[in-house]
mmCIF file of C-alpha atoms in Angstrom:
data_model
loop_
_atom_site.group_PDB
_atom_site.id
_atom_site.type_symbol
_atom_site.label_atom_id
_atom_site.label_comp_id
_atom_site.label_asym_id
_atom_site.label_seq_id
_atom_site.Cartn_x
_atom_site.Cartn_y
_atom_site.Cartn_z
ATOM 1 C CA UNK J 1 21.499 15.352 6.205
ATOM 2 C CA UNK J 2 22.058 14.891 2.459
ATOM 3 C CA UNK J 3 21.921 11.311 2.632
ATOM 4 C CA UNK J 4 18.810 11.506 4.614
ATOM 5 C CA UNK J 5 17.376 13.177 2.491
ATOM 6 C CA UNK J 6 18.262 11.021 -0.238
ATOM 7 C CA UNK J 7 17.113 7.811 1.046
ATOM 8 C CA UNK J 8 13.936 9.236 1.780
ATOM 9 C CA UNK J 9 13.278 10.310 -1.334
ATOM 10 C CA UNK J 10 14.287 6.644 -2.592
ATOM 11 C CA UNK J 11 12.415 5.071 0.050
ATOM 12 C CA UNK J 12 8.998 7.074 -1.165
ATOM 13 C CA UNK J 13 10.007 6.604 -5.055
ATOM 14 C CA UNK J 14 10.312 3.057 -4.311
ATOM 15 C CA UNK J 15 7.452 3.604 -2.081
ATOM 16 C CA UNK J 16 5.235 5.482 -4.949
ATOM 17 C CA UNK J 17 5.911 2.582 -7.344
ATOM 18 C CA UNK J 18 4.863 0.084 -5.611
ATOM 19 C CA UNK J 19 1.671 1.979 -4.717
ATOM 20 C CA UNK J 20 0.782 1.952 -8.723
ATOM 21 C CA UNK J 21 1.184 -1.442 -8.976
ATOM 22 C CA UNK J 22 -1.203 -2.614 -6.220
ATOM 23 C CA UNK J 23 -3.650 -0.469 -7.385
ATOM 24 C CA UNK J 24 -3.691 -2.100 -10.959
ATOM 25 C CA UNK J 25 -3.337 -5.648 -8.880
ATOM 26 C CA UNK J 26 -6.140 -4.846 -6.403
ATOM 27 C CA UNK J 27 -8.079 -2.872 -8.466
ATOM 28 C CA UNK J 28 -8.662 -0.178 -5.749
ATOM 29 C CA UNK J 29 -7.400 3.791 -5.509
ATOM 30 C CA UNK J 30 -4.887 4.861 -2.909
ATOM 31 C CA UNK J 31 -2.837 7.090 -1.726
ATOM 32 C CA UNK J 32 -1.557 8.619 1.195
ATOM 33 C CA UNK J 33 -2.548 11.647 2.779
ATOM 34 C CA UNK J 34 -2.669 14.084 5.856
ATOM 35 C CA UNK J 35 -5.725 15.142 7.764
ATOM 36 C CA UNK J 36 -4.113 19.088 7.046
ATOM 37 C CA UNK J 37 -5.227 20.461 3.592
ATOM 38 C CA UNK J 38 -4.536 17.403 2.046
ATOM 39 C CA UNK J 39 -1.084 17.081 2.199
ATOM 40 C CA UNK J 40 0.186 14.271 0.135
ATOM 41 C CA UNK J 41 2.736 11.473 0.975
ATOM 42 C CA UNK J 42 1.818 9.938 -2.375
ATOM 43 C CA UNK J 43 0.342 10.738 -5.253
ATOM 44 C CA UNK J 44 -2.690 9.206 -5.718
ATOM 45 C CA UNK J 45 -2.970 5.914 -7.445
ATOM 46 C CA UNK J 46 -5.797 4.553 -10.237
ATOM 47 C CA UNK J 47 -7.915 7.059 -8.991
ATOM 48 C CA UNK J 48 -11.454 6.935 -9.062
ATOM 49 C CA UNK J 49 -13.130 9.615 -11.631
ATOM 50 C CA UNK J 50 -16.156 10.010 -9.234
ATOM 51 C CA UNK J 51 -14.531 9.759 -5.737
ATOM 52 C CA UNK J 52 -11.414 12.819 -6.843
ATOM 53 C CA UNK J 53 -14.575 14.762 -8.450
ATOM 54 C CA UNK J 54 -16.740 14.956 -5.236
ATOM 55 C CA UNK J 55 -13.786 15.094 -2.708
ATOM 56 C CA UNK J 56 -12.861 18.666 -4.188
ATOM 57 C CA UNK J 57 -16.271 20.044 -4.840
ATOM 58 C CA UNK J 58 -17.310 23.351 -2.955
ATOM 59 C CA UNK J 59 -19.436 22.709 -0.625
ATOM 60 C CA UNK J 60 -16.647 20.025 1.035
ATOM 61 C CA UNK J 61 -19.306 17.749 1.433
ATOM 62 C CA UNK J 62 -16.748 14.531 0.603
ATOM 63 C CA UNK J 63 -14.229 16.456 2.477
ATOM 64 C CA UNK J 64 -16.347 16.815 5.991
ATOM 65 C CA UNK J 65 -17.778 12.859 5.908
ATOM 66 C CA UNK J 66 -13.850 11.595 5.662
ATOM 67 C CA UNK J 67 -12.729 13.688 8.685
ATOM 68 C CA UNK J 68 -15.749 12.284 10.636
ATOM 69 C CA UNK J 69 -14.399 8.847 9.394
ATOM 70 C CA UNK J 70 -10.561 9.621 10.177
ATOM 71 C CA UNK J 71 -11.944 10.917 14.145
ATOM 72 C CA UNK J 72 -12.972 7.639 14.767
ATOM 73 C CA UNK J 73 -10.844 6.176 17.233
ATOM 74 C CA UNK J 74 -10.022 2.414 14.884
ATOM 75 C CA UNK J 75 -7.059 2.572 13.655
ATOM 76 C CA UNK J 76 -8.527 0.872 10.115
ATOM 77 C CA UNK J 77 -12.128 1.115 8.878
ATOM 78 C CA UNK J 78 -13.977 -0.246 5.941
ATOM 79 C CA UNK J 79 -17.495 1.940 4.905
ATOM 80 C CA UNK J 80 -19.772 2.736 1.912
ATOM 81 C CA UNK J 81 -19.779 5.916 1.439
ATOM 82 C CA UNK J 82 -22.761 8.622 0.817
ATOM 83 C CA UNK J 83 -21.848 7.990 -3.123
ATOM 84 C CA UNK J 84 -22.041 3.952 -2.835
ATOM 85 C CA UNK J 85 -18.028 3.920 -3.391
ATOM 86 C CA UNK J 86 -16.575 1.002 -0.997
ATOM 87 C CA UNK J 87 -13.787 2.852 0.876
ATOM 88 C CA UNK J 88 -11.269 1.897 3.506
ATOM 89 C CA UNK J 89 -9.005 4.356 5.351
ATOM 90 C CA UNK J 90 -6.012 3.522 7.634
ATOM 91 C CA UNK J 91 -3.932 5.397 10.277
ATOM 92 C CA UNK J 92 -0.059 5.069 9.689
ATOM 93 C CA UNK J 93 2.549 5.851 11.752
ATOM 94 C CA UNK J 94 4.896 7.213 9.206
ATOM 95 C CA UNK J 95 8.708 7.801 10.451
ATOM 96 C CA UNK J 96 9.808 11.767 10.370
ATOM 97 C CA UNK J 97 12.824 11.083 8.376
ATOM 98 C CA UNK J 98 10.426 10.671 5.064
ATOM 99 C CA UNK J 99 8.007 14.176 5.919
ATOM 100 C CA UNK J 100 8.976 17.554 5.088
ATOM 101 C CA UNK J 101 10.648 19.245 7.550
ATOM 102 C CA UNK J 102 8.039 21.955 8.873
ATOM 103 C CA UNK J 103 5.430 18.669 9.464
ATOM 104 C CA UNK J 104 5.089 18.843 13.546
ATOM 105 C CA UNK J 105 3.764 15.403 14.312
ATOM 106 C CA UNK J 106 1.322 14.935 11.215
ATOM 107 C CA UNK J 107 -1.039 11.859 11.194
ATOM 108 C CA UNK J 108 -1.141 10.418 7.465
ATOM 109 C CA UNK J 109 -3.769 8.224 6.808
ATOM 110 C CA UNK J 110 -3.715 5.617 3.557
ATOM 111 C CA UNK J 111 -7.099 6.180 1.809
ATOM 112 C CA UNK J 112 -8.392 2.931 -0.837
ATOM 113 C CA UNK J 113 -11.654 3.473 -2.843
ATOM 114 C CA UNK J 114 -12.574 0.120 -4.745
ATOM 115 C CA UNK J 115 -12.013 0.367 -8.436
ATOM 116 C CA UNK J 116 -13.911 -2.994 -9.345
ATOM 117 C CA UNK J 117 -15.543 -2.503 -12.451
ATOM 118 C CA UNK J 118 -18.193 -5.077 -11.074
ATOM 119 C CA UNK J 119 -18.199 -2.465 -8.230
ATOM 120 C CA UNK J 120 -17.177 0.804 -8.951
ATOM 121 C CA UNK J 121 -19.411 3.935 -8.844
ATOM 122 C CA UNK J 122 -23.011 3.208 -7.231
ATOM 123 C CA UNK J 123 -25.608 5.393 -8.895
ATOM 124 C CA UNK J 124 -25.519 8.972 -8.091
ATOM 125 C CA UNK J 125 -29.376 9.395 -7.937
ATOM 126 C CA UNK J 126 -29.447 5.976 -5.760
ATOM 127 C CA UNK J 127 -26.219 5.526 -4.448
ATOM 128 C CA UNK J 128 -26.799 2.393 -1.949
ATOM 129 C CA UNK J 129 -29.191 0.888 -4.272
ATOM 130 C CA UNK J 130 -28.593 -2.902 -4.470
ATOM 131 C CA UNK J 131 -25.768 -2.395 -1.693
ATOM 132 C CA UNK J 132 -27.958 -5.277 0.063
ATOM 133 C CA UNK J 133 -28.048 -8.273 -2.363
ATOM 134 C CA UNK J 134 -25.369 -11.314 -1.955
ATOM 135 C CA UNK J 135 -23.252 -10.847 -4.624
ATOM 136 C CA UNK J 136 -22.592 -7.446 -3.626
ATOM 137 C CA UNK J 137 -21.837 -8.542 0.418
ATOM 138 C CA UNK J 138 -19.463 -10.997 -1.527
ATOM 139 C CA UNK J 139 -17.983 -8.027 -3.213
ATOM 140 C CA UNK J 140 -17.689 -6.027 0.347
ATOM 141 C CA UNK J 141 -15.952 -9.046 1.609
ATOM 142 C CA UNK J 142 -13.463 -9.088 -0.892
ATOM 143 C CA UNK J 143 -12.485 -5.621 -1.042
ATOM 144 C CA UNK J 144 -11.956 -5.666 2.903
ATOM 145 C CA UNK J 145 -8.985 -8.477 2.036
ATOM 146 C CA UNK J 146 -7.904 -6.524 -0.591
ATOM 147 C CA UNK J 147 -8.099 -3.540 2.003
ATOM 148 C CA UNK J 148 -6.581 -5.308 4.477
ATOM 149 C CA UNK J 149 -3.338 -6.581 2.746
ATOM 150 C CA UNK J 150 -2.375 -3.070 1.271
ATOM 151 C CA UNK J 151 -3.022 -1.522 4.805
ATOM 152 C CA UNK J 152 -0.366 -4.188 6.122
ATOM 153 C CA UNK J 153 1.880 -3.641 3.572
ATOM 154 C CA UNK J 154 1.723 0.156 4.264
ATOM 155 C CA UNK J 155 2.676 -0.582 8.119
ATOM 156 C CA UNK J 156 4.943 -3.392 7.645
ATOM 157 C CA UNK J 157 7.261 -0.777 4.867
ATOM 158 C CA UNK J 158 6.940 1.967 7.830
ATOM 159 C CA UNK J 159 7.840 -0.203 10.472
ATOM 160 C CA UNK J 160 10.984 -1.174 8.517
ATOM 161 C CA UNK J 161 11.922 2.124 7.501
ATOM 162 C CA UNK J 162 11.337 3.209 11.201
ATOM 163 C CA UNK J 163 13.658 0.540 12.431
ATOM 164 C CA UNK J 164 16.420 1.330 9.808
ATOM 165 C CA UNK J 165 17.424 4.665 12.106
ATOM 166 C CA UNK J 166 16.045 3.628 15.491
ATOM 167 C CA UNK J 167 19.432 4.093 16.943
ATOM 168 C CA UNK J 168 22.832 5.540 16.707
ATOM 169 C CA UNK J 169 24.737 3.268 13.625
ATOM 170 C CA UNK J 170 21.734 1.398 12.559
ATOM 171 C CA UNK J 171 22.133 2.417 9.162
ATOM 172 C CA UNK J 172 25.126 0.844 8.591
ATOM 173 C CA UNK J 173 23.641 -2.362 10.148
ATOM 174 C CA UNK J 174 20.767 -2.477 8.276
ATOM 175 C CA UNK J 175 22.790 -1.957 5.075
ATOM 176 C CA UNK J 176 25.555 -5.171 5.696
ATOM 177 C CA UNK J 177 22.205 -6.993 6.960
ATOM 178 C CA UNK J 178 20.747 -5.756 3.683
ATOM 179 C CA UNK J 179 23.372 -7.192 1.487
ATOM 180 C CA UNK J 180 23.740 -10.403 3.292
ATOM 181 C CA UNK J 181 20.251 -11.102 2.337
ATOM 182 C CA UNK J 182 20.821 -10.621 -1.728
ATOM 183 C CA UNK J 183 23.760 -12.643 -1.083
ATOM 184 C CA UNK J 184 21.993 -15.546 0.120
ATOM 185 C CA UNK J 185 19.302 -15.316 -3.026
ATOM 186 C CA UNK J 186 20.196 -16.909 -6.336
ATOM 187 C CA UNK J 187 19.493 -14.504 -9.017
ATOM 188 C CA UNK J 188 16.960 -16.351 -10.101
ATOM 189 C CA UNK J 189 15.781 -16.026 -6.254
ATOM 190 C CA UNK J 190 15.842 -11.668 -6.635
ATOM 191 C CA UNK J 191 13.834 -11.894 -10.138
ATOM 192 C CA UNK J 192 10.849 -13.172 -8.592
ATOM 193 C CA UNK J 193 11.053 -11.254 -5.043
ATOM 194 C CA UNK J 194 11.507 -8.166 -7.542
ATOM 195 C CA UNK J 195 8.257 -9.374 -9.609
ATOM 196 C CA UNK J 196 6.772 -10.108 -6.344
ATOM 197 C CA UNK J 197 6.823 -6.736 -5.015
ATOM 198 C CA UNK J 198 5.133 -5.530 -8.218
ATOM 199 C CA UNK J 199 1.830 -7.808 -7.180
ATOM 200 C CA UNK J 200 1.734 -9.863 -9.700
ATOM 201 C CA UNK J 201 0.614 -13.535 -8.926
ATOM 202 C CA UNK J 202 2.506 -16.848 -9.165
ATOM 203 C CA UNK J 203 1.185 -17.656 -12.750
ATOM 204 C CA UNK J 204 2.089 -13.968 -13.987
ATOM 205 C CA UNK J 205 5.484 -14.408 -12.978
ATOM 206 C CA UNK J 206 5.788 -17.599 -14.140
ATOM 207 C CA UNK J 207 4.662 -16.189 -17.676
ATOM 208 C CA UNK J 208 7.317 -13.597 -17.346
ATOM 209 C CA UNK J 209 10.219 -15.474 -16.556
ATOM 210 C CA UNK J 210 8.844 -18.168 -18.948
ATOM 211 C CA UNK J 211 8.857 -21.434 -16.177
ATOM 212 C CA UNK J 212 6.230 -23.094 -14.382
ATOM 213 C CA UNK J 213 3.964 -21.702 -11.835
ATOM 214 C CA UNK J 214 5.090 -24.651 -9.486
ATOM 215 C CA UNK J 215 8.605 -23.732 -9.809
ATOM 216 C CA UNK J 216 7.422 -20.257 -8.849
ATOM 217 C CA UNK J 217 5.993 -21.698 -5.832
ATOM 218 C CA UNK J 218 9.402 -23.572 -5.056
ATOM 219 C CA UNK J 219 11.475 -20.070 -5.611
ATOM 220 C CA UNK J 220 9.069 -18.283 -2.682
ATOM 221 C CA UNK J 221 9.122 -20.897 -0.719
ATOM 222 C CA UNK J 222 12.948 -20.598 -0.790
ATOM 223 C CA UNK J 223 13.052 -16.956 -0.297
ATOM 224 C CA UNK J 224 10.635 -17.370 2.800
ATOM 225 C CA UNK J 225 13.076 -19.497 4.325
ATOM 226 C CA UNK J 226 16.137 -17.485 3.632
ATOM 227 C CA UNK J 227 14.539 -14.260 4.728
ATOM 228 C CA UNK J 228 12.418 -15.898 8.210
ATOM 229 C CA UNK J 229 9.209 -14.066 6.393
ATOM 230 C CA UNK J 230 6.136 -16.258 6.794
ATOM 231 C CA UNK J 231 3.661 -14.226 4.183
ATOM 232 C CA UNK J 232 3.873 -12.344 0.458
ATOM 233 C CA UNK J 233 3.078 -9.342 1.772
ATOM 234 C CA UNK J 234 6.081 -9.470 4.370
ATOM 235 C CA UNK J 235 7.989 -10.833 1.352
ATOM 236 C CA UNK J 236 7.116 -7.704 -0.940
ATOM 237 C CA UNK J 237 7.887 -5.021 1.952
ATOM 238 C CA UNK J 238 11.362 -6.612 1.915
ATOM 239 C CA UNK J 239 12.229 -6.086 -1.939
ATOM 240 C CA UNK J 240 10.925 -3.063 -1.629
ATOM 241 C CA UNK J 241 13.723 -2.452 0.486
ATOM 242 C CA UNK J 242 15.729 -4.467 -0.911
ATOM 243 C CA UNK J 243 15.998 -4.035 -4.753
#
């Protein structure tokens, strides 16, 4: 039990601080949360001044729009809310060995809220005012990729952590599977999956490891092909497991 305990609370560290550096990357608020009083997974993320002030106000007006929102029967959803923030919320299937023990088959949902200063806010007298003009569909549009990718990088870390303790001796699998893996990477190789799980792009680790942005390229490409990963999101799940 102790060292379930203990990789679950490394797995949601790990978890936690890669949740603060896609919300500097994709300029949006997250964190995790449960339907029940608010119970946390994560500790919220960049969050937005405006969205944290109105979700705790008394009247619960913030608080009684999301759980119409979370009722709906998508598993992912993309809306403007009643304040003009842009706001995405996601279903996860999180695995019981990372919630607290008196949890009885919670439903944590990942909550985003747009922090693009192009973006951010909406006027509180008019809140969907100018919600209609083309730069700011552009703007929708882009926050539902930016949505989109942290929602898949949410699933794809459960799924793994899921399929670490599916069955009986898995652990011990995963963990020779596990080092196999950092074997087969150069160090050069675990620098940049290790700056890749941080979200920063090809030319910002390039900067930081002081070579070019096509030798960057070369170094993911390698790690795709030494991993069977196809994407930089899949790529990022795995350090985070990893590292």
């Amino acid at each position: 039990m102790a060292d379930q305990e203990h990789n679950a609370l490394r797995f949601l560290a790990k978890l936690q601080q890669v949740q603060d550096q896609y919300s500097g990357f994709f300029s949006a608020s997250i964190r995790v949360f449960n339907s029940e009083a608010e119970e946390r997974l994560t500790i919220e993320s960049n969050g937005s001044p405006l969205c944290m002030g109105k979700r705790y106000e008394p009247n619960g007006f913030c608080q009684s729009y999301c759980k119409r929102i979370i009722e709906a029967p998508e598993p992912f959803q993309v809306y403007t809310c009643p304040y003009g923030q842009l706001v995405a919320i996601g279903k996860l299937t999180v695995p019981n060995q990372y919630l607290p023990p008196t949890d009885t088959d919670p439903t944590y949902y990942l909550h985003i809220v747009d922090r693009d200063p192009a973006r951010e806010g909406g006027d509180e007298n008019d809140p969907l005012g100018g919600l209609m003009n083309g730069a700011d569909r552009q703007r929708r549009l882009d926050f539902v990729e930016r949505a989109k990718v942290i929602y898949s990088a949410y699933s794809l870390a459960f799924d793994f952590a899921s399929n670490e303790t599916d069955a009986e001796g898995s652990g011990n699998v995963y963990r020779e599977q596990r080092a196999e893996i950092l074997e087969a990477l150069t160090k050069r190789e675990r620098e940049v999956l290790r700056l890749v799980c941080t979200g920063l792009s090809n030319q910002q680790i390039a900067e930081q490891l002081v070579i070019t942005e096509h030798t960057v390229k070369l170094h993911i490409g390698n790690i795709l092909k030494k991993t069977d990963l196809t994407n930089r999101t899949q790529l990022a799940i795995l350090g985070l497991e990893l590292l």
